[in-house]
Amino acid sequence: MTDNLFTALPLPAALVANLESLDYRQMTPVQQQSLPLILEGHDLIAKAKTGSGKTAAFAIGLISKLVLKQYAPQALVLCPTRELGAQVATEIRRLVRYQPNIKVLTLCGGQPIGPQIGSLEHGAHILVGTPGRLIDHLSRQTLSLNHIKTLVLDEADRMLDMGFHDDIEKIIRNIRGKRQTLLFSATYPPGIRKLSADFQKNPVEVNVESVLTGNKVRQLCFEVDEASRSDALIRLLEHFHPASTVIFCNTKQICRDVHDLLLNQKFSALALHGDLDQSERNQILVQFSNKSCSILVATDVAARGLDIKDLQAVINYNLFPKPDVYIHRIGRTGRAEKEGLAISLYRKKEAHKLKAIAELQGFHPELKTMASLPELPATSIVPPMVTLCISGGKKQKIRPGDILGAITGEAGLPGSCVGQIDIFDFHSYVAIERQFADKVLERLTNGRIKGRSLKVRTIH
Ligand code: ADP
Ligand code: MG
């Protein structure tokens, strides 16, 4: 199957390259069904659940229509809540970062309106906002929607539930000229039908039932004995070569032992267990999620609430006595419609645990023996990124754009070498493609970020 690759779409190469750097290669079903239509300029009404990848679907559509030289809002995304607005804006910023001149502005409540007015005066290409705040700007005449070419109603059913119908109507009446209207909703109550009938032209309907869930996980169980457990782990990592793995251990002590074992074998690994303070924990999660560390060894307690995207494999170093823990652990891989891999090590006497797992999920994991794995030459797993820590954060008013700007502007390096940026109160982390890391470190050390020279160091 190649028609579900972003490369099959008529999109600028730089945009596709950036998608690839975000590890978006295959389109999710809603993207696959809607993007060709969106790119052809159709109005669209799409029914899709949360977590199906709608943001990128409409974002890629609206980005591809922007005229950069025109510093007037050309796309407007309406969202029901501030939180969703912020999420959508973050996702759009990630998707446009190959093009540093695209300005994305959020116009949500809960923020002072003054700076928003200032930003609007400076010009923005893409607006993401909640209906209430947009109405506020319209009535103050601080916002003109004359150049909007794409209007997105995200989670339209929720906006109606929240009583935004009249506001939405008022906002749309302020948009003059020809526009494409994209309506996304998880349900189709009559209000949505009416909204569509009132404001869309010959909309094409797209219906996607599936959600990005962990149902595409290949489950393999390898029988080991206590003496061969650690060797088996190393061989499995070398064999499957996952780019990112969480290894679950039943206790803190096992977690430490496995971490030591991996470091001795020159793997890039970090251990997450209950004895860490919050800042150590943050740093580890940053390094793992920004792809500068490929293996996280964790206890269940420490991994609680962990939301790491694009996890390729989960390894159960030990089976947990309760089967629901197994389901919970492996649910962290195979997201975003990618096939995930769940590997478990078990002892013969633990067959009853496998039986309980099979009963709970309705099918058996595949049983394998280590002997069935072909002997392969060992290859190392090198994480693609390196994390730099910068001695300035929120309290110094550092924003991701300042860091990106210092790297691409003054230091003259391509924005595509910059990965995830995380800003904490007093320091920030930025992930850099491995081959550029030394150069970026050197340039940032000798240069300035937001007019200051800040300390920068590599984290291992
Ligand atoms: P929705 O708006 O439908 O609730 P989102 O747009 O928030 O869903 O996407 C859900 C998650 O899937 C996000 O973490 C996003 O980064 C990720 N995602 C979206 N499209 C892709 C893709 N093509 N490949 C991989 N991950 C994707
Ligand atoms: Mg969404």
Short mmCIF file of C-alpha atoms and ligand atoms in Angstrom, two decimals:
data_model
loop_
_atom_site.label_atom_id
_atom_site.label_comp_id
_atom_site.label_asym_id
_atom_site.label_seq_id
_atom_site.Cartn_x
_atom_site.Cartn_y
_atom_site.Cartn_z
CA MET A 1 0.00 0.00 0.00
CA THR A 2 1.51 3.28 -1.06
CA ASP A 3 -1.58 5.41 -1.55
CA ASN A 4 -1.73 6.13 2.15
CA LEU A 5 1.65 7.84 2.15
CA PHE A 6 1.86 11.61 2.35
CA THR A 7 4.21 11.50 -0.62
CA ALA A 8 1.24 10.49 -2.78
CA LEU A 9 -0.32 13.93 -2.28
CA PRO A 10 0.45 17.06 -4.30
CA LEU A 11 2.28 18.80 -1.44
CA PRO A 12 5.48 20.86 -1.32
CA ALA A 13 8.53 18.66 -0.76
CA ALA A 14 9.59 20.67 2.30
CA LEU A 15 6.22 20.10 3.95
CA VAL A 16 6.43 16.36 3.34
CA ALA A 17 10.02 16.28 4.60
CA ASN A 18 8.88 17.99 7.79
CA LEU A 19 6.06 15.47 8.18
CA GLU A 20 8.64 12.75 7.85
CA SER A 21 10.78 14.35 10.53
CA LEU A 22 7.70 14.20 12.77
CA ASP A 23 7.39 10.55 11.81
CA TYR A 24 4.17 11.15 9.93
CA ARG A 25 4.65 8.90 6.93
CA GLN A 26 1.35 7.11 6.57
CA MET A 27 -1.85 9.05 6.64
CA THR A 28 -4.41 8.10 9.25
CA PRO A 29 -7.77 7.00 7.76
CA VAL A 30 -9.40 10.41 8.19
CA GLN A 31 -6.39 12.06 6.55
CA GLN A 32 -6.39 9.56 3.74
CA GLN A 33 -10.07 10.12 3.02
CA SER A 34 -10.23 13.85 3.49
CA LEU A 35 -6.91 15.34 2.38
CA PRO A 36 -7.28 14.71 -1.37
CA LEU A 37 -10.73 16.35 -1.22
CA ILE A 38 -9.50 19.24 0.91
CA LEU A 39 -6.58 19.85 -1.45
CA GLU A 40 -9.00 19.91 -4.38
CA GLY A 41 -10.83 22.74 -2.64
CA HIS A 42 -14.05 20.98 -1.66
CA ASP A 43 -16.07 21.90 1.37
CA LEU A 44 -16.00 18.96 3.72
CA ILE A 45 -18.06 17.57 6.55
CA ALA A 46 -16.10 14.89 8.35
CA LYS A 47 -17.29 12.64 11.09
CA ALA A 48 -14.38 11.35 13.07
CA LYS A 49 -13.65 10.66 16.68
CA THR A 50 -11.05 12.29 18.89
CA GLY A 51 -7.61 10.92 18.28
CA SER A 52 -8.09 10.17 14.59
CA GLY A 53 -5.63 12.79 13.33
CA LYS A 54 -8.06 15.49 12.22
CA THR A 55 -5.80 18.40 13.09
CA ALA A 56 -3.15 17.47 10.55
CA ALA A 57 -5.88 16.79 7.98
CA PHE A 58 -7.22 20.32 8.01
CA ALA A 59 -3.89 21.93 8.91
CA ILE A 60 -2.09 20.52 5.88
CA GLY A 61 -5.00 21.65 3.73
CA LEU A 62 -4.98 25.21 4.96
CA ILE A 63 -1.19 25.51 5.02
CA SER A 64 -0.95 24.52 1.39
CA LYS A 65 -3.18 27.43 0.40
CA LEU A 66 -1.33 30.19 2.27
CA VAL A 67 0.17 33.12 0.44
CA LEU A 68 3.14 33.97 2.65
CA LYS A 69 3.64 37.50 1.45
CA GLN A 70 0.15 38.40 2.50
CA TYR A 71 0.26 39.24 6.20
CA ALA A 72 -3.46 38.94 6.74
CA PRO A 73 -5.30 36.04 8.36
CA GLN A 74 -6.04 33.53 5.61
CA ALA A 75 -7.17 30.60 7.69
CA LEU A 76 -9.35 30.50 10.78
CA VAL A 77 -9.80 27.45 13.00
CA LEU A 78 -12.66 27.63 15.50
CA CYS A 79 -12.33 25.37 18.54
CA PRO A 80 -14.68 24.83 21.49
CA THR A 81 -12.17 25.36 24.32
CA ARG A 82 -8.89 27.11 25.07
CA GLU A 83 -7.17 23.81 25.71
CA LEU A 84 -8.18 22.47 22.32
CA GLY A 85 -7.24 25.76 20.72
CA ALA A 86 -3.79 25.54 22.29
CA GLN A 87 -3.40 21.91 21.16
CA VAL A 88 -4.43 22.71 17.61
CA ALA A 89 -2.08 25.69 17.47
CA THR A 90 0.80 23.57 18.77
CA GLU A 91 0.14 20.93 16.13
CA ILE A 92 -0.10 23.53 13.35
CA ARG A 93 3.17 25.13 14.49
CA ARG A 94 4.86 21.75 14.30
CA LEU A 95 3.50 21.24 10.82
CA VAL A 96 4.64 24.66 9.52
CA ARG A 97 8.03 24.82 11.15
CA TYR A 98 9.76 24.10 7.83
CA GLN A 99 8.62 27.59 6.87
CA PRO A 100 9.69 30.00 9.66
CA ASN A 101 7.76 32.92 8.16
CA ILE A 102 4.32 31.47 8.78
CA LYS A 103 2.68 33.14 11.76
CA VAL A 104 0.18 31.17 13.81
CA LEU A 105 -1.80 33.12 16.38
CA THR A 106 -4.15 31.81 19.07
CA LEU A 107 -7.09 33.97 19.99
CA CYS A 108 -8.59 32.26 23.01
CA GLY A 109 -10.11 33.55 26.20
CA GLY A 110 -8.26 33.45 29.50
CA GLN A 111 -5.38 35.41 27.98
CA PRO A 112 -5.09 39.20 28.08
CA ILE A 113 -6.50 40.69 24.90
CA GLY A 114 -3.91 43.45 24.54
CA PRO A 115 -1.03 41.29 23.27
CA GLN A 116 -3.44 39.54 20.90
CA ILE A 117 -4.37 42.89 19.41
CA GLY A 118 -0.68 43.71 19.05
CA SER A 119 0.01 40.41 17.30
CA LEU A 120 -2.93 40.95 14.98
CA GLU A 121 -1.49 44.33 14.02
CA HIS A 122 1.80 42.62 13.16
CA GLY A 123 -0.06 40.27 10.89
CA ALA A 124 -0.72 36.57 11.19
CA HIS A 125 -1.45 33.93 8.58
CA ILE A 126 -3.34 31.39 10.63
CA LEU A 127 -5.75 32.08 13.49
CA VAL A 128 -6.87 29.49 16.00
CA GLY A 129 -9.49 30.64 18.43
CA THR A 130 -12.55 30.13 20.55
CA PRO A 131 -15.82 31.74 19.41
CA GLY A 132 -16.18 34.05 22.42
CA ARG A 133 -12.79 35.70 22.04
CA LEU A 134 -13.16 36.04 18.29
CA ILE A 135 -16.49 37.83 18.76
CA ASP A 136 -14.73 40.08 21.24
CA HIS A 137 -12.09 41.01 18.65
CA LEU A 138 -14.69 41.50 15.94
CA SER A 139 -16.72 43.86 18.09
CA ARG A 140 -13.60 45.86 18.96
CA GLN A 141 -12.75 45.88 15.26
CA THR A 142 -9.28 44.58 16.00
CA LEU A 143 -9.76 41.65 13.64
CA SER A 144 -10.59 41.54 9.96
CA LEU A 145 -11.66 38.31 8.34
CA ASN A 146 -11.69 39.69 4.81
CA HIS A 147 -8.92 37.42 3.57
CA ILE A 148 -9.97 34.14 5.13
CA LYS A 149 -9.78 31.41 2.52
CA THR A 150 -10.15 28.41 4.81
CA LEU A 151 -12.54 28.18 7.72
CA VAL A 152 -12.37 25.15 10.00
CA LEU A 153 -14.99 24.25 12.57
CA ASP A 154 -13.19 21.76 14.78
CA GLU A 155 -15.28 19.63 17.13
CA ALA A 156 -18.35 21.41 15.85
CA ASP A 157 -20.76 19.30 17.89
CA ARG A 158 -19.03 20.35 21.09
CA MET A 159 -19.19 23.98 20.07
CA LEU A 160 -22.94 23.66 19.58
CA ASP A 161 -23.31 21.84 22.90
CA MET A 162 -21.54 24.75 24.53
CA GLY A 163 -24.04 27.18 23.07
CA PHE A 164 -21.78 28.77 20.49
CA HIS A 165 -24.23 28.56 17.59
CA ASP A 166 -24.99 32.26 17.37
CA ASP A 167 -21.37 33.26 17.85
CA ILE A 168 -20.28 30.91 15.07
CA GLU A 169 -22.92 32.34 12.79
CA LYS A 170 -21.83 35.88 13.57
CA ILE A 171 -18.18 35.06 12.93
CA ILE A 172 -18.92 33.40 9.61
CA ARG A 173 -21.01 36.37 8.49
CA ASN A 174 -17.87 38.48 8.91
CA ILE A 175 -15.96 36.40 6.39
CA ARG A 176 -16.25 37.91 2.96
CA GLY A 177 -15.10 36.45 -0.28
CA LYS A 178 -14.77 32.87 -1.39
CA ARG A 179 -13.83 30.39 1.26
CA GLN A 180 -13.49 26.68 1.84
CA THR A 181 -15.35 25.46 4.92
CA LEU A 182 -14.23 22.30 6.70
CA LEU A 183 -16.46 20.96 9.42
CA PHE A 184 -15.28 18.27 11.83
CA SER A 185 -17.57 16.59 14.28
CA ALA A 186 -17.73 13.34 16.21
CA THR A 187 -21.52 13.18 15.89
CA TYR A 188 -24.09 14.50 13.42
CA PRO A 189 -26.96 15.95 15.46
CA PRO A 190 -29.52 18.11 13.53
CA GLY A 191 -27.70 21.28 14.59
CA ILE A 192 -24.62 20.18 12.66
CA ARG A 193 -26.70 19.40 9.56
CA LYS A 194 -28.18 22.87 9.76
CA LEU A 195 -24.81 24.54 10.27
CA SER A 196 -23.51 22.67 7.25
CA ALA A 197 -26.56 23.55 5.14
CA ASP A 198 -26.26 27.21 6.10
CA PHE A 199 -22.55 27.68 5.60
CA GLN A 200 -21.17 25.04 3.28
CA LYS A 201 -21.31 24.64 -0.47
CA ASN A 202 -21.87 21.11 -1.79
CA PRO A 203 -19.94 19.58 1.08
CA VAL A 204 -18.45 16.14 0.56
CA GLU A 205 -19.00 13.77 3.47
CA VAL A 206 -16.32 11.67 5.03
CA ASN A 207 -17.01 9.13 7.75
CA VAL A 208 -14.28 7.48 9.74
CA GLU A 209 -15.09 5.12 12.53
CA SER A 210 -11.68 4.04 13.63
CA VAL A 211 -9.70 5.75 16.34
CA LEU A 212 -5.98 5.57 16.77
CA THR A 213 -5.79 2.80 19.32
CA GLY A 214 -3.44 0.09 20.34
CA ASN A 215 -5.28 -2.62 18.44
CA LYS A 216 -2.52 -3.11 15.91
CA VAL A 217 -0.02 -4.62 18.25
CA ARG A 218 1.90 -7.73 17.38
CA GLN A 219 2.27 -9.69 20.59
CA LEU A 220 5.17 -12.09 20.95
CA CYS A 221 6.04 -14.07 24.07
CA PHE A 222 9.45 -15.66 24.50
CA GLU A 223 10.08 -18.40 26.99
CA VAL A 224 13.20 -17.84 29.07
CA ASP A 225 14.66 -19.07 32.32
CA GLU A 226 16.06 -16.79 35.00
CA ALA A 227 19.65 -17.33 33.91
CA SER A 228 19.00 -16.37 30.30
CA ARG A 229 16.53 -13.50 30.82
CA SER A 230 19.03 -10.66 30.46
CA ASP A 231 20.77 -12.19 27.43
CA ALA A 232 17.38 -12.72 25.83
CA LEU A 233 16.55 -9.05 26.31
CA ILE A 234 19.72 -7.94 24.56
CA ARG A 235 19.21 -10.35 21.69
CA LEU A 236 15.60 -9.27 21.23
CA LEU A 237 16.60 -5.60 21.10
CA GLU A 238 19.30 -6.40 18.56
CA HIS A 239 16.94 -8.51 16.52
CA PHE A 240 13.89 -6.22 16.38
CA HIS A 241 15.90 -3.03 16.53
CA PRO A 242 13.03 -0.82 17.69
CA ALA A 243 13.65 2.92 17.41
CA SER A 244 11.87 3.51 20.71
CA THR A 245 11.10 1.02 23.44
CA VAL A 246 9.72 1.02 26.94
CA ILE A 247 10.86 -1.94 29.01
CA PHE A 248 8.57 -2.68 31.94
CA CYS A 249 10.01 -4.23 35.10
CA ASN A 250 8.05 -5.40 38.12
CA THR A 251 10.25 -3.72 40.74
CA LYS A 252 12.52 -0.72 41.18
CA GLN A 253 15.50 -2.97 41.75
CA ILE A 254 14.95 -4.93 38.53
CA CYS A 255 14.52 -1.62 36.75
CA ARG A 256 17.95 -0.47 37.98
CA ASP A 257 19.58 -3.79 37.09
CA VAL A 258 18.18 -3.77 33.56
CA HIS A 259 19.27 -0.16 33.12
CA ASP A 260 22.82 -1.06 34.18
CA LEU A 261 22.81 -4.05 31.88
CA LEU A 262 21.79 -1.91 28.89
CA LEU A 263 24.36 0.77 29.62
CA ASN A 264 27.06 -1.92 29.84
CA GLN A 265 25.97 -3.11 26.41
CA LYS A 266 26.21 0.46 25.07
CA PHE A 267 22.50 0.98 24.55
CA SER A 268 21.05 4.45 24.91
CA ALA A 269 18.79 3.90 27.91
CA LEU A 270 17.29 5.79 30.83
CA ALA A 271 15.54 4.45 33.92
CA LEU A 272 12.29 5.82 35.24
CA HIS A 273 11.45 4.72 38.75
CA GLY A 274 9.86 6.11 41.87
CA ASP A 275 13.06 7.44 43.43
CA LEU A 276 13.47 10.36 41.04
CA ASP A 277 12.52 13.93 41.83
CA GLN A 278 10.24 15.86 39.50
CA SER A 279 12.98 17.61 37.55
CA GLU A 280 14.92 14.38 36.96
CA ARG A 281 11.71 12.75 35.83
CA ASN A 282 10.92 15.64 33.48
CA GLN A 283 14.36 15.51 31.95
CA ILE A 284 14.13 11.77 31.32
CA LEU A 285 10.70 12.07 29.74
CA VAL A 286 11.92 14.91 27.55
CA GLN A 287 14.94 12.93 26.37
CA PHE A 288 12.84 9.91 25.59
CA SER A 289 9.96 11.67 23.90
CA ASN A 290 12.22 13.89 21.79
CA LYS A 291 14.04 10.81 20.49
CA SER A 292 17.44 11.43 21.98
CA CYS A 293 17.18 8.27 24.02
CA SER A 294 15.80 5.07 22.52
CA ILE A 295 15.03 2.91 25.55
CA LEU A 296 13.15 3.73 28.72
CA VAL A 297 13.26 1.19 31.53
CA ALA A 298 10.31 1.74 33.84
CA THR A 299 8.21 0.42 36.66
CA ASP A 300 4.44 0.54 36.25
CA VAL A 301 4.05 3.17 38.94
CA ALA A 302 6.64 5.47 37.39
CA ALA A 303 5.14 5.05 33.93
CA ARG A 304 1.69 6.07 35.06
CA GLY A 305 0.32 8.85 32.91
CA LEU A 306 3.16 8.46 30.45
CA ASP A 307 1.96 9.57 27.03
CA ILE A 308 4.73 8.94 24.57
CA LYS A 309 3.83 8.99 20.92
CA ASP A 310 5.25 6.72 18.30
CA LEU A 311 6.46 4.11 20.70
CA GLN A 312 7.59 1.25 18.53
CA ALA A 313 7.89 -1.47 21.10
CA VAL A 314 6.97 -2.42 24.61
CA ILE A 315 8.92 -5.16 26.33
CA ASN A 316 7.66 -6.90 29.43
CA TYR A 317 10.89 -7.91 31.11
CA ASN A 318 8.69 -9.64 33.66
CA LEU A 319 5.06 -10.59 33.35
CA PHE A 320 2.98 -8.94 36.02
CA PRO A 321 0.70 -11.22 38.07
CA LYS A 322 -2.43 -9.38 36.94
CA PRO A 323 -3.42 -9.59 33.26
CA ASP A 324 -4.89 -6.07 33.06
CA VAL A 325 -1.43 -4.67 33.76
CA TYR A 326 -0.23 -6.44 30.60
CA ILE A 327 -3.02 -4.89 28.51
CA HIS A 328 -2.28 -1.50 29.96
CA ARG A 329 1.45 -1.77 29.29
CA ILE A 330 1.16 -2.88 25.68
CA GLY A 331 -1.53 -0.27 24.95
CA ARG A 332 1.29 2.25 24.77
CA THR A 333 2.53 0.94 21.45
CA GLY A 334 0.79 0.66 18.09
CA ARG A 335 -0.79 4.08 18.25
CA ALA A 336 -1.55 6.30 15.26
CA GLU A 337 -2.39 3.24 13.17
CA LYS A 338 1.18 2.05 13.15
CA GLU A 339 1.83 -1.54 13.96
CA GLY A 340 3.33 -1.80 17.38
CA LEU A 341 5.33 -4.61 18.88
CA ALA A 342 4.81 -6.09 22.34
CA ILE A 343 7.39 -8.58 23.52
CA SER A 344 7.11 -10.48 26.76
CA LEU A 345 9.58 -12.71 28.52
CA TYR A 346 7.96 -15.51 30.49
CA ARG A 347 8.92 -18.63 32.34
CA LYS A 348 7.35 -21.99 31.75
CA LYS A 349 5.71 -21.88 35.15
CA GLU A 350 3.99 -18.61 34.19
CA ALA A 351 1.80 -20.23 31.53
CA HIS A 352 -1.26 -19.49 33.69
CA LYS A 353 -0.52 -15.76 33.39
CA LEU A 354 -0.54 -16.02 29.60
CA LYS A 355 -3.83 -17.87 29.80
CA ALA A 356 -5.36 -15.10 31.89
CA ILE A 357 -4.10 -12.51 29.36
CA ALA A 358 -5.60 -14.48 26.47
CA GLU A 359 -8.93 -14.70 28.27
CA LEU A 360 -8.97 -11.00 29.00
CA GLN A 361 -8.18 -9.82 25.48
CA GLY A 362 -9.93 -12.62 23.64
CA PHE A 363 -6.91 -14.08 21.84
CA HIS A 364 -3.54 -15.61 22.49
CA PRO A 365 -0.25 -13.79 22.05
CA GLU A 366 2.15 -15.69 19.76
CA LEU A 367 4.44 -18.05 21.67
CA LYS A 368 8.05 -18.07 20.49
CA THR A 369 11.36 -19.52 21.51
CA MET A 370 14.65 -17.68 21.50
CA ALA A 371 16.06 -20.49 19.37
CA SER A 372 13.66 -19.54 16.59
CA LEU A 373 15.37 -16.17 16.15
CA PRO A 374 18.01 -16.23 13.43
CA GLU A 375 21.53 -15.28 14.47
CA LEU A 376 22.12 -11.77 13.23
CA PRO A 377 25.18 -9.58 13.52
CA ALA A 378 24.70 -7.12 16.38
CA THR A 379 23.92 -3.56 15.35
CA SER A 380 23.54 -0.66 17.71
CA ILE A 381 20.42 1.47 18.05
CA VAL A 382 21.49 5.08 17.76
CA PRO A 383 18.84 7.63 18.70
CA PRO A 384 18.37 10.18 15.90
CA MET A 385 18.43 13.24 18.15
CA VAL A 386 20.59 14.81 20.88
CA THR A 387 19.15 16.97 23.67
CA LEU A 388 20.65 20.35 24.50
CA CYS A 389 19.75 22.01 27.78
CA ILE A 390 19.58 25.81 27.78
CA SER A 391 19.85 27.75 31.05
CA GLY A 392 16.76 29.87 30.45
CA GLY A 393 13.06 29.13 30.51
CA LYS A 394 9.59 30.57 31.07
CA LYS A 395 10.82 32.91 33.81
CA GLN A 396 13.23 34.41 31.28
CA LYS A 397 10.32 34.61 28.82
CA ILE A 398 12.01 32.17 26.47
CA ARG A 399 9.61 30.74 23.90
CA PRO A 400 10.15 27.94 21.38
CA GLY A 401 10.35 30.51 18.59
CA ASP A 402 13.30 32.22 20.31
CA ILE A 403 15.27 28.99 20.42
CA LEU A 404 14.33 28.00 16.89
CA GLY A 405 15.15 31.54 15.76
CA ALA A 406 18.60 31.47 17.38
CA ILE A 407 19.40 28.20 15.64
CA THR A 408 18.04 29.01 12.21
CA GLY A 409 18.65 32.75 12.19
CA GLU A 410 21.90 33.73 13.80
CA ALA A 411 23.45 30.30 13.72
CA GLY A 412 22.25 29.76 10.15
CA LEU A 413 21.27 26.12 10.53
CA PRO A 414 18.23 24.53 8.87
CA GLY A 415 15.02 24.48 10.93
CA SER A 416 14.51 20.88 9.88
CA CYS A 417 17.35 19.79 12.21
CA VAL A 418 15.37 21.03 15.20
CA GLY A 419 13.02 18.62 16.93
CA GLN A 420 10.90 18.92 20.02
CA ILE A 421 11.37 21.99 22.20
CA ASP A 422 10.33 21.85 25.89
CA ILE A 423 10.36 24.93 28.06
CA PHE A 424 10.36 24.71 31.85
CA ASP A 425 10.51 27.54 34.39
CA PHE A 426 14.26 28.07 34.48
CA HIS A 427 15.60 26.00 31.64
CA SER A 428 14.64 24.59 28.26
CA TYR A 429 15.43 21.52 26.22
CA VAL A 430 15.77 21.35 22.48
CA ALA A 431 16.29 18.20 20.44
CA ILE A 432 18.72 18.50 17.53
CA GLU A 433 19.42 15.98 14.80
CA ARG A 434 22.51 14.10 15.87
CA GLN A 435 24.76 15.20 13.01
CA PHE A 436 24.02 18.88 13.69
CA ALA A 437 24.21 18.73 17.48
CA ASP A 438 27.84 19.82 17.92
CA LYS A 439 27.43 22.68 15.50
CA VAL A 440 24.26 23.91 17.18
CA LEU A 441 25.89 23.62 20.60
CA GLU A 442 28.86 25.65 19.46
CA ARG A 443 26.79 28.33 17.76
CA LEU A 444 24.34 28.66 20.66
CA THR A 445 27.19 28.80 23.17
CA ASN A 446 28.80 31.65 21.29
CA GLY A 447 25.60 33.33 20.18
CA ARG A 448 22.58 34.83 21.86
CA ILE A 449 19.04 33.74 22.53
CA LYS A 450 16.58 36.60 22.86
CA GLY A 451 19.47 38.99 23.20
CA ARG A 452 21.15 37.12 26.05
CA SER A 453 23.98 34.69 26.09
CA LEU A 454 22.74 31.62 27.92
CA LYS A 455 24.57 28.49 29.03
CA VAL A 456 23.97 25.52 26.78
CA ARG A 457 25.05 21.94 27.38
CA THR A 458 24.45 18.49 25.97
CA ILE A 459 22.47 16.07 28.11
CA HIS A 460 23.25 12.38 28.05
P1 ADP B 1 -8.02 14.51 16.63
O1 ADP B 1 -8.01 15.98 16.35
O2 ADP B 1 -8.70 13.72 15.59
O3 ADP B 1 -8.50 14.21 18.01
P2 ADP B 1 -5.18 14.77 16.58
O4 ADP B 1 -5.12 15.61 15.36
O5 ADP B 1 -5.00 15.45 17.88
O6 ADP B 1 -6.54 13.95 16.60
O7 ADP B 1 -4.14 13.58 16.40
C1 ADP B 1 -3.97 12.56 17.36
C2 ADP B 1 -2.51 12.19 17.46
O8 ADP B 1 -2.05 11.52 16.29
C3 ADP B 1 -1.60 13.39 17.64
O9 ADP B 1 -0.69 13.06 18.65
C4 ADP B 1 -0.89 13.54 16.30
O10 ADP B 1 0.39 14.08 16.49
C5 ADP B 1 -0.85 12.11 15.79
N1 ADP B 1 -0.90 12.00 14.32
C6 ADP B 1 -1.74 12.66 13.51
N2 ADP B 1 -1.53 12.28 12.23
C7 ADP B 1 -0.53 11.37 12.23
C8 ADP B 1 0.13 10.60 11.21
N3 ADP B 1 -0.20 10.70 9.95
N4 ADP B 1 1.10 9.76 11.60
C9 ADP B 1 1.43 9.66 12.90
N5 ADP B 1 0.86 10.34 13.91
C10 ADP B 1 -0.13 11.19 13.59
MG MG B 2 -8.82 17.51 17.45
#
